[in-house]
Amino acid sequence: DIQMTQSPSSLSASVGDRVTITCRASQSISSYLNWYQQKPGKAPKLLIYAASSLQSGVPSRFSGSGSGTDFTLTISSLQPEDFATYYCQQSYSLYTFGQGTKLEIK
Amino acid sequence: QVQLVQSGAEVKKPGASVKVSCKASGYTFTSYYMHWVRQAPGQGLEWMGIINPSGGSTSYAQKFQGRVTMTRDTSTSTVYMELSSLRSEDTAVYYCARGSLTTRLGTPLHYFDYWGQGTLVTVSS
């Protein structure tokens, strides 16, 4: 099974900050990597698919990069509505999610 | 607009079964696979399996093999997930999610673009 490890597990930041979340796969997964945002009591929402493609309707301050085993999600300027938990997911071999990164207000 | 509407919360006793439904609308039901994902309280996301609404074929995560069954009803655009031999560790919110794909250099890349609202299943004696 492919394991996905996110870092950090939690992060405190301020509105306007630039934030980067990292996801590492236990083996190469090419660009089979997606990012989701989840707010408390809500279903996950797709942000980025295929490592770097922005889902329709998602603000351009979100971006994704990486290939192989190392990936990043970047939020260029944090907005109040961005405080949530973020998950990466591999779709190279079945589907596995990272453990999540909780982004909190500093 | 695409909508996935799930059935309501359930409370079950250990050893029982639960069947959760997910009704799709706003797109051609048989053109997209459907996944099931669960989330235990305060925990992360766990993929359970996938069903092809067109032919009904399924693939399940090894962890759930023998306990989970996914079916569909094309007449009502509804998929179902039944989990048997419930135990307390199965207490979770269960989500259906539509599977989409894009291609890059001929390679299909899969992702989950729409999600149901979730169904809380509580297993308690």
Short mmCIF file of C-alpha atoms in Angstrom, two decimals:
data_model
loop_
_atom_site.label_atom_id
_atom_site.label_comp_id
_atom_site.label_asym_id
_atom_site.label_seq_id
_atom_site.Cartn_x
_atom_site.Cartn_y
_atom_site.Cartn_z
CA ASP A 1 0.00 0.00 0.00
CA ILE A 2 1.15 3.52 -0.71
CA GLN A 3 1.46 5.67 2.42
CA MET A 4 0.95 9.42 2.31
CA THR A 5 2.57 11.61 4.95
CA GLN A 6 1.68 15.27 5.36
CA SER A 7 3.66 17.90 7.21
CA PRO A 8 3.07 19.70 9.36
CA SER A 9 0.12 18.04 11.10
CA SER A 10 -1.00 21.44 12.32
CA LEU A 11 -0.08 24.99 11.48
CA SER A 12 -0.89 28.39 12.91
CA ALA A 13 -0.89 31.33 10.55
CA SER A 14 -2.33 34.81 10.10
CA VAL A 15 -4.56 36.31 7.46
CA GLY A 16 -2.38 37.40 4.56
CA ASP A 17 0.37 34.84 5.24
CA ARG A 18 1.79 32.57 2.58
CA VAL A 19 1.41 28.95 3.66
CA THR A 20 2.87 25.74 2.30
CA ILE A 21 1.78 22.21 3.17
CA THR A 22 3.86 19.23 2.13
CA CYS A 23 2.79 15.71 1.19
CA ARG A 24 5.21 12.83 0.67
CA ALA A 25 4.38 9.47 -0.89
CA SER A 26 6.06 6.22 0.15
CA GLN A 27 6.83 5.50 -3.52
CA SER A 28 6.69 7.43 -6.76
CA ILE A 29 3.15 8.34 -7.80
CA SER A 30 3.94 10.56 -10.78
CA SER A 31 1.26 13.29 -10.76
CA TYR A 32 -1.49 11.15 -9.24
CA LEU A 33 -1.99 13.57 -6.37
CA ASN A 34 -5.05 15.57 -5.30
CA TRP A 35 -5.69 18.09 -2.53
CA TYR A 36 -8.92 18.58 -0.57
CA GLN A 37 -10.11 21.12 1.97
CA GLN A 38 -12.46 20.14 4.77
CA LYS A 39 -14.22 22.43 7.22
CA PRO A 40 -15.78 21.14 10.46
CA GLY A 41 -18.98 19.20 9.90
CA LYS A 42 -18.70 19.47 6.11
CA ALA A 43 -17.70 17.15 3.30
CA PRO A 44 -14.26 17.54 1.75
CA LYS A 45 -13.95 19.89 -1.21
CA LEU A 46 -11.62 19.31 -4.15
CA LEU A 47 -9.02 22.07 -4.56
CA ILE A 48 -6.26 20.68 -6.78
CA TYR A 49 -6.17 17.57 -8.98
CA ALA A 50 -3.37 15.91 -10.91
CA ALA A 51 -0.86 17.66 -8.64
CA SER A 52 -1.20 21.14 -10.13
CA SER A 53 -4.58 21.64 -11.82
CA LEU A 54 -6.91 24.07 -10.08
CA GLN A 55 -10.48 22.81 -9.74
CA SER A 56 -13.08 25.08 -11.30
CA GLY A 57 -14.31 27.75 -8.89
CA VAL A 58 -11.36 27.46 -6.52
CA PRO A 59 -9.56 30.78 -5.90
CA SER A 60 -6.24 31.26 -7.66
CA ARG A 61 -4.42 31.81 -4.35
CA PHE A 62 -4.38 28.01 -4.11
CA SER A 63 -1.71 26.22 -6.10
CA GLY A 64 -0.15 22.77 -6.18
CA SER A 65 3.18 21.47 -7.38
CA GLY A 66 5.36 18.39 -7.34
CA SER A 67 5.81 15.04 -8.99
CA GLY A 68 7.12 11.65 -7.99
CA THR A 69 7.13 11.49 -4.20
CA ASP A 70 7.10 15.12 -3.02
CA PHE A 71 4.22 17.55 -3.40
CA THR A 72 3.19 20.93 -2.02
CA LEU A 73 -0.01 22.89 -1.60
CA THR A 74 0.54 26.62 -1.37
CA ILE A 75 -1.92 29.30 -0.30
CA SER A 76 -0.42 32.60 -1.43
CA SER A 77 -2.33 34.94 0.89
CA LEU A 78 -4.46 33.36 3.58
CA GLN A 79 -8.07 34.46 3.83
CA PRO A 80 -10.35 33.92 6.85
CA GLU A 81 -12.30 31.21 5.02
CA ASP A 82 -9.12 29.17 4.40
CA PHE A 83 -8.79 28.01 7.99
CA ALA A 84 -9.63 24.33 7.65
CA THR A 85 -8.05 20.89 7.42
CA TYR A 86 -6.27 19.93 4.22
CA TYR A 87 -5.76 16.41 2.89
CA CYS A 88 -3.65 15.06 0.09
CA GLN A 89 -4.73 11.90 -1.75
CA GLN A 90 -2.91 9.57 -4.11
CA SER A 91 -4.75 7.87 -6.96
CA TYR A 92 -1.80 5.95 -8.41
CA SER A 93 -2.72 2.67 -6.78
CA LEU A 94 -6.24 2.62 -5.41
CA TYR A 95 -6.67 5.63 -3.13
CA THR A 96 -4.96 6.75 0.06
CA PHE A 97 -5.26 10.01 1.96
CA GLY A 98 -2.70 11.77 4.06
CA GLN A 99 -3.45 12.22 7.75
CA GLY A 100 -4.43 15.85 7.29
CA THR A 101 -3.01 19.28 8.14
CA LYS A 102 -5.09 21.50 10.39
CA LEU A 103 -4.61 25.17 9.56
CA GLU A 104 -5.51 27.40 12.48
CA ILE A 105 -5.64 31.13 13.07
CA LYS A 106 -2.65 32.57 14.92
CA GLN B 1 -25.90 21.30 -10.89
CA VAL B 2 -24.35 18.08 -9.62
CA GLN B 3 -25.81 16.90 -6.33
CA LEU B 4 -25.22 13.81 -4.22
CA VAL B 5 -27.81 13.44 -1.49
CA GLN B 6 -27.28 10.78 1.14
CA SER B 7 -29.66 9.07 3.51
CA GLY B 8 -29.99 10.07 7.13
CA ALA B 9 -28.11 9.14 10.26
CA GLU B 10 -28.29 5.58 11.57
CA VAL B 11 -27.79 3.97 14.97
CA LYS B 12 -26.96 0.28 14.92
CA LYS B 13 -26.03 -2.39 17.43
CA PRO B 14 -22.79 -4.35 17.14
CA GLY B 15 -23.13 -7.22 14.71
CA ALA B 16 -25.86 -5.55 12.68
CA SER B 17 -25.69 -4.21 9.13
CA VAL B 18 -26.27 -0.73 7.75
CA LYS B 19 -27.18 0.38 4.24
CA VAL B 20 -26.49 3.97 3.20
CA SER B 21 -27.84 5.47 0.00
CA CYS B 22 -26.51 8.22 -2.24
CA LYS B 23 -28.85 9.71 -4.85
CA ALA B 24 -27.17 11.49 -7.75
CA SER B 25 -28.60 14.25 -9.91
CA GLY B 26 -27.42 16.88 -12.36
CA TYR B 27 -25.31 14.61 -14.55
CA THR B 28 -25.44 11.31 -16.42
CA PHE B 29 -25.40 8.77 -13.61
CA THR B 30 -23.80 5.95 -15.60
CA SER B 31 -20.93 8.09 -16.90
CA TYR B 32 -19.04 8.48 -13.61
CA TYR B 33 -17.77 6.02 -11.03
CA MET B 34 -18.81 6.48 -7.42
CA HIS B 35 -16.59 6.06 -4.38
CA TRP B 36 -17.30 5.61 -0.69
CA VAL B 37 -15.06 7.22 1.92
CA ARG B 38 -15.47 7.20 5.67
CA GLN B 39 -14.21 9.39 8.51
CA ALA B 40 -14.19 8.27 12.13
CA PRO B 41 -14.74 11.00 14.74
CA GLY B 42 -11.75 13.33 14.82
CA GLN B 43 -9.87 11.18 12.33
CA GLY B 44 -8.82 11.33 8.69
CA LEU B 45 -10.37 10.07 5.48
CA GLU B 46 -10.40 6.38 4.56
CA TRP B 47 -11.29 5.05 1.10
CA MET B 48 -13.64 2.07 1.18
CA GLY B 49 -14.33 1.19 -2.42
CA ILE B 50 -15.69 2.09 -5.83
CA ILE B 51 -18.63 1.12 -8.00
CA ASN B 52 -19.15 1.59 -11.71
CA PRO B 53 -22.81 2.60 -12.02
CA SER B 54 -22.84 1.55 -15.67
CA GLY B 55 -22.16 -2.16 -15.24
CA GLY B 56 -22.24 -2.47 -11.48
CA SER B 57 -18.65 -3.70 -11.12
CA THR B 58 -16.99 -2.97 -7.81
CA SER B 59 -13.59 -2.87 -6.15
CA TYR B 60 -13.18 -2.76 -2.40
CA ALA B 61 -10.33 -1.80 -0.11
CA GLN B 62 -8.80 -4.93 1.35
CA LYS B 63 -9.73 -3.82 4.87
CA PHE B 64 -13.42 -4.06 4.03
CA GLN B 65 -13.42 -7.13 1.78
CA GLY B 66 -16.13 -9.54 2.86
CA ARG B 67 -18.00 -6.92 4.91
CA VAL B 68 -18.92 -4.26 2.37
CA THR B 69 -21.23 -4.43 -0.63
CA MET B 70 -21.80 -1.59 -3.07
CA THR B 71 -24.75 -1.67 -5.44
CA ARG B 72 -26.60 0.71 -7.68
CA ASP B 73 -30.08 1.32 -9.06
CA THR B 74 -29.89 3.03 -12.42
CA SER B 75 -33.64 3.68 -12.47
CA THR B 76 -33.28 6.06 -9.53
CA SER B 77 -29.63 7.12 -10.02
CA THR B 78 -28.82 5.84 -6.57
CA VAL B 79 -25.83 3.96 -5.22
CA TYR B 80 -25.82 2.01 -1.98
CA MET B 81 -23.15 0.97 0.49
CA GLU B 82 -23.93 -1.83 2.91
CA LEU B 83 -21.55 -2.65 5.73
CA SER B 84 -22.14 -5.78 7.79
CA SER B 85 -20.90 -7.20 11.10
CA LEU B 86 -20.71 -3.71 12.52
CA ARG B 87 -18.43 -2.96 15.46
CA SER B 88 -17.84 0.17 17.49
CA GLU B 89 -14.84 1.08 15.31
CA ASP B 90 -17.21 1.48 12.35
CA THR B 91 -18.75 4.55 13.97
CA ALA B 92 -18.02 7.22 11.39
CA VAL B 93 -19.40 9.61 8.82
CA TYR B 94 -19.73 7.83 5.49
CA TYR B 95 -19.45 9.87 2.27
CA CYS B 96 -20.15 9.06 -1.35
CA ALA B 97 -17.96 10.92 -3.83
CA ARG B 98 -18.10 11.10 -7.60
CA GLY B 99 -15.00 9.93 -9.40
CA SER B 100 -13.73 12.00 -12.31
CA LEU B 101 -10.60 11.87 -14.36
CA THR B 102 -8.38 13.95 -16.55
CA THR B 103 -5.72 12.77 -18.93
CA ARG B 104 -2.16 14.01 -19.14
CA LEU B 105 0.04 12.63 -21.89
CA GLY B 106 -2.49 9.83 -22.30
CA THR B 107 -2.44 8.90 -18.59
CA PRO B 108 -5.77 8.96 -16.73
CA LEU B 109 -5.55 10.85 -13.43
CA HIS B 110 -8.43 10.25 -11.03
CA TYR B 111 -9.95 12.53 -8.42
CA PHE B 112 -13.18 13.00 -6.43
CA ASP B 113 -14.94 16.15 -7.61
CA TYR B 114 -18.33 16.08 -5.85
CA TRP B 115 -19.18 14.70 -2.43
CA GLY B 116 -22.38 13.85 -0.62
CA GLN B 117 -23.18 15.59 2.64
CA GLY B 118 -22.21 12.54 4.69
CA THR B 119 -24.16 10.04 6.77
CA LEU B 120 -23.30 9.45 10.42
CA VAL B 121 -23.43 5.80 11.40
CA THR B 122 -23.18 5.16 15.13
CA VAL B 123 -22.52 1.63 16.37
CA SER B 124 -23.39 1.24 20.01
CA SER B 125 -24.91 -1.37 22.28
#
